[in-house]
Amino acid sequence: MFNVSGTELFVIVVVALLVVGPKEIPSLLRTVARTLGQVRRTTRDFQTAFNDVLKEAERQAGLDEVRRDLRASGTGGPAKPRLVAPDGAGAAGPADGAPPEPPGQAEDLPPATDARRAVSGGR
């Protein structure tokens, strides 16, 4: 982190011993250790908060992109059933507003299946 060699560290310890004195070194080291611990905790808390904000911003950006795509496609919300054909030529579903017949009716099947159904008696 600081790129301190062994010789440089020895010089720092000798200067600290001369300045502070041998009796005060243990309390000084405890104070430095506590301060470093607090700095590390504060840094970790800040990094966690920053990452949370970044994730929320990414999530919001994703939601904004989805909203922009929905607006561009012309739908502002959930799809609504259409009762008029897209070309405007009459009703696309039953006139009484009932839901259309489910797929799989005889008219929806290919001709070969209709022929098999006729031979097997409608099963």
PDB file of C-alpha atoms in Angstrom:
ATOM      1  CA  MET A   1       0.000   0.000   0.000  1.00  0.00           C
ATOM      2  CA  PHE A   2       2.740   2.476   0.955  1.00  0.00           C
ATOM      3  CA  ASN A   3       5.701   0.614  -0.629  1.00  0.00           C
ATOM      4  CA  VAL A   4       7.876   0.931   2.474  1.00  0.00           C
ATOM      5  CA  SER A   5      11.053  -1.150   2.505  1.00  0.00           C
ATOM      6  CA  GLY A   6      12.578  -2.717   5.603  1.00  0.00           C
ATOM      7  CA  THR A   7      15.216  -0.002   5.943  1.00  0.00           C
ATOM      8  CA  GLU A   8      12.644   2.778   5.699  1.00  0.00           C
ATOM      9  CA  LEU A   9      10.463   1.073   8.310  1.00  0.00           C
ATOM     10  CA  PHE A  10      13.459   0.783  10.667  1.00  0.00           C
ATOM     11  CA  VAL A  11      14.177   4.520  10.284  1.00  0.00           C
ATOM     12  CA  ILE A  12      10.513   5.342  11.041  1.00  0.00           C
ATOM     13  CA  VAL A  13      10.571   3.184  14.212  1.00  0.00           C
ATOM     14  CA  VAL A  14      13.827   4.798  15.437  1.00  0.00           C
ATOM     15  CA  VAL A  15      12.455   8.322  14.837  1.00  0.00           C
ATOM     16  CA  ALA A  16       9.167   7.432  16.617  1.00  0.00           C
ATOM     17  CA  LEU A  17      11.148   6.007  19.548  1.00  0.00           C
ATOM     18  CA  LEU A  18      13.201   9.214  19.832  1.00  0.00           C
ATOM     19  CA  VAL A  19      10.220  11.555  19.459  1.00  0.00           C
ATOM     20  CA  VAL A  20       7.626   9.760  21.576  1.00  0.00           C
ATOM     21  CA  GLY A  21       9.788   7.832  23.986  1.00  0.00           C
ATOM     22  CA  PRO A  22       9.835   4.128  24.838  1.00  0.00           C
ATOM     23  CA  LYS A  23       7.081   4.378  27.472  1.00  0.00           C
ATOM     24  CA  GLU A  24       4.543   5.930  25.110  1.00  0.00           C
ATOM     25  CA  ILE A  25       5.082   3.616  22.106  1.00  0.00           C
ATOM     26  CA  PRO A  26       2.510   0.941  23.187  1.00  0.00           C
ATOM     27  CA  SER A  27      -0.263   3.502  23.755  1.00  0.00           C
ATOM     28  CA  LEU A  28       0.652   5.249  20.493  1.00  0.00           C
ATOM     29  CA  LEU A  29       0.422   1.934  18.602  1.00  0.00           C
ATOM     30  CA  ARG A  30      -2.981   1.209  20.205  1.00  0.00           C
ATOM     31  CA  THR A  31      -4.225   4.639  19.170  1.00  0.00           C
ATOM     32  CA  VAL A  32      -2.941   4.184  15.633  1.00  0.00           C
ATOM     33  CA  ALA A  33      -4.523   0.707  15.419  1.00  0.00           C
ATOM     34  CA  ARG A  34      -7.907   2.020  16.632  1.00  0.00           C
ATOM     35  CA  THR A  35      -7.773   4.902  14.184  1.00  0.00           C
ATOM     36  CA  LEU A  36      -6.897   2.575  11.298  1.00  0.00           C
ATOM     37  CA  GLY A  37      -9.777   0.276  12.305  1.00  0.00           C
ATOM     38  CA  GLN A  38     -12.208   3.178  12.283  1.00  0.00           C
ATOM     39  CA  VAL A  39     -10.912   4.347   8.907  1.00  0.00           C
ATOM     40  CA  ARG A  40     -11.328   0.831   7.479  1.00  0.00           C
ATOM     41  CA  ARG A  41     -14.884   0.530   8.852  1.00  0.00           C
ATOM     42  CA  THR A  42     -15.812   3.939   7.507  1.00  0.00           C
ATOM     43  CA  THR A  43     -14.304   3.077   4.124  1.00  0.00           C
ATOM     44  CA  ARG A  44     -16.172  -0.253   4.023  1.00  0.00           C
ATOM     45  CA  ASP A  45     -19.463   1.431   4.995  1.00  0.00           C
ATOM     46  CA  PHE A  46     -18.959   4.100   2.350  1.00  0.00           C
ATOM     47  CA  GLN A  47     -18.123   1.495  -0.292  1.00  0.00           C
ATOM     48  CA  THR A  48     -21.204  -0.575   0.639  1.00  0.00           C
ATOM     49  CA  ALA A  49     -23.453   2.492   0.468  1.00  0.00           C
ATOM     50  CA  PHE A  50     -21.914   3.511  -2.859  1.00  0.00           C
ATOM     51  CA  ASN A  51     -22.429   0.019  -4.303  1.00  0.00           C
ATOM     52  CA  ASP A  52     -26.053   0.010  -3.122  1.00  0.00           C
ATOM     53  CA  VAL A  53     -26.689   3.372  -4.794  1.00  0.00           C
ATOM     54  CA  LEU A  54     -24.966   2.138  -7.959  1.00  0.00           C
ATOM     55  CA  LYS A  55     -27.114  -1.027  -8.058  1.00  0.00           C
ATOM     56  CA  GLU A  56     -30.268   1.045  -7.537  1.00  0.00           C
ATOM     57  CA  ALA A  57     -29.237   3.417 -10.326  1.00  0.00           C
ATOM     58  CA  GLU A  58     -28.573   0.471 -12.661  1.00  0.00           C
ATOM     59  CA  ARG A  59     -31.951  -1.044 -11.770  1.00  0.00           C
ATOM     60  CA  GLN A  60     -33.654   2.316 -12.333  1.00  0.00           C
ATOM     61  CA  ALA A  61     -31.842   2.718 -15.655  1.00  0.00           C
ATOM     62  CA  GLY A  62     -33.134  -0.704 -16.679  1.00  0.00           C
ATOM     63  CA  LEU A  63     -36.678   0.298 -15.733  1.00  0.00           C
ATOM     64  CA  ASP A  64     -36.317   3.585 -17.606  1.00  0.00           C
ATOM     65  CA  GLU A  65     -35.182   1.653 -20.679  1.00  0.00           C
ATOM     66  CA  VAL A  66     -38.216  -0.644 -20.454  1.00  0.00           C
ATOM     67  CA  ARG A  67     -40.526   2.361 -20.083  1.00  0.00           C
ATOM     68  CA  ARG A  68     -38.876   4.048 -23.067  1.00  0.00           C
ATOM     69  CA  ASP A  69     -39.299   0.871 -25.134  1.00  0.00           C
ATOM     70  CA  LEU A  70     -42.980   0.631 -24.153  1.00  0.00           C
ATOM     71  CA  ARG A  71     -43.601   4.240 -25.113  1.00  0.00           C
ATOM     72  CA  ALA A  72     -41.781   3.752 -28.414  1.00  0.00           C
ATOM     73  CA  SER A  73     -43.902   0.698 -29.225  1.00  0.00           C
ATOM     74  CA  GLY A  74     -47.064   2.718 -28.635  1.00  0.00           C
ATOM     75  CA  THR A  75     -48.323   0.803 -25.606  1.00  0.00           C
ATOM     76  CA  GLY A  76     -48.415   2.687 -22.384  1.00  0.00           C
ATOM     77  CA  GLY A  77     -49.553  -0.222 -20.260  1.00  0.00           C
ATOM     78  CA  PRO A  78     -50.841  -3.765 -20.376  1.00  0.00           C
ATOM     79  CA  ALA A  79     -52.201  -4.999 -23.677  1.00  0.00           C
ATOM     80  CA  LYS A  80     -55.950  -4.588 -24.118  1.00  0.00           C
ATOM     81  CA  PRO A  81     -58.050  -6.968 -26.234  1.00  0.00           C
ATOM     82  CA  ARG A  82     -58.778  -5.651 -29.701  1.00  0.00           C
ATOM     83  CA  LEU A  83     -62.303  -5.986 -31.044  1.00  0.00           C
ATOM     84  CA  VAL A  84     -61.493  -4.335 -34.357  1.00  0.00           C
ATOM     85  CA  ALA A  85     -59.195  -5.857 -36.928  1.00  0.00           C
ATOM     86  CA  PRO A  86     -55.884  -4.019 -37.288  1.00  0.00           C
ATOM     87  CA  ASP A  87     -56.843  -2.837 -40.802  1.00  0.00           C
ATOM     88  CA  GLY A  88     -60.137  -1.456 -39.441  1.00  0.00           C
ATOM     89  CA  ALA A  89     -62.282  -3.812 -41.531  1.00  0.00           C
ATOM     90  CA  GLY A  90     -64.925  -4.871 -39.006  1.00  0.00           C
ATOM     91  CA  ALA A  91     -64.841  -6.802 -35.780  1.00  0.00           C
ATOM     92  CA  ALA A  92     -62.047  -9.242 -35.122  1.00  0.00           C
ATOM     93  CA  GLY A  93     -64.006 -11.126 -32.459  1.00  0.00           C
ATOM     94  CA  PRO A  94     -67.602 -12.057 -31.657  1.00  0.00           C
ATOM     95  CA  ALA A  95     -70.100  -9.181 -31.742  1.00  0.00           C
ATOM     96  CA  ASP A  96     -71.342  -9.856 -28.189  1.00  0.00           C
ATOM     97  CA  GLY A  97     -67.862  -9.198 -26.719  1.00  0.00           C
ATOM     98  CA  ALA A  98     -67.379 -12.821 -25.631  1.00  0.00           C
ATOM     99  CA  PRO A  99     -63.841 -14.159 -25.785  1.00  0.00           C
ATOM    100  CA  PRO A 100     -62.917 -15.966 -29.008  1.00  0.00           C
ATOM    101  CA  GLU A 101     -63.022 -19.746 -29.182  1.00  0.00           C
ATOM    102  CA  PRO A 102     -59.846 -21.428 -27.943  1.00  0.00           C
ATOM    103  CA  PRO A 103     -57.484 -22.748 -30.610  1.00  0.00           C
ATOM    104  CA  GLY A 104     -57.736 -26.397 -31.529  1.00  0.00           C
ATOM    105  CA  GLN A 105     -61.210 -26.339 -33.038  1.00  0.00           C
ATOM    106  CA  ALA A 106     -61.771 -28.266 -36.279  1.00  0.00           C
ATOM    107  CA  GLU A 107     -61.536 -25.129 -38.434  1.00  0.00           C
ATOM    108  CA  ASP A 108     -58.119 -24.297 -36.922  1.00  0.00           C
ATOM    109  CA  LEU A 109     -56.591 -27.692 -37.811  1.00  0.00           C
ATOM    110  CA  PRO A 110     -54.839 -28.512 -41.071  1.00  0.00           C
ATOM    111  CA  PRO A 111     -56.846 -30.529 -43.639  1.00  0.00           C
ATOM    112  CA  ALA A 112     -54.976 -33.801 -42.990  1.00  0.00           C
ATOM    113  CA  THR A 113     -56.013 -33.680 -39.326  1.00  0.00           C
ATOM    114  CA  ASP A 114     -59.643 -32.968 -40.331  1.00  0.00           C
ATOM    115  CA  ALA A 115     -59.584 -36.069 -42.541  1.00  0.00           C
ATOM    116  CA  ARG A 116     -58.170 -38.224 -39.712  1.00  0.00           C
ATOM    117  CA  ARG A 117     -60.788 -36.847 -37.353  1.00  0.00           C
ATOM    118  CA  ALA A 118     -63.548 -37.714 -39.804  1.00  0.00           C
ATOM    119  CA  VAL A 119     -62.212 -41.273 -40.174  1.00  0.00           C
ATOM    120  CA  SER A 120     -61.781 -41.823 -36.437  1.00  0.00           C
ATOM    121  CA  GLY A 121     -65.237 -40.543 -35.599  1.00  0.00           C
ATOM    122  CA  GLY A 122     -64.235 -37.126 -34.228  1.00  0.00           C
ATOM    123  CA  ARG A 123     -61.735 -38.300 -31.610  1.00  0.00           C
TER     124      ARG A 123
END
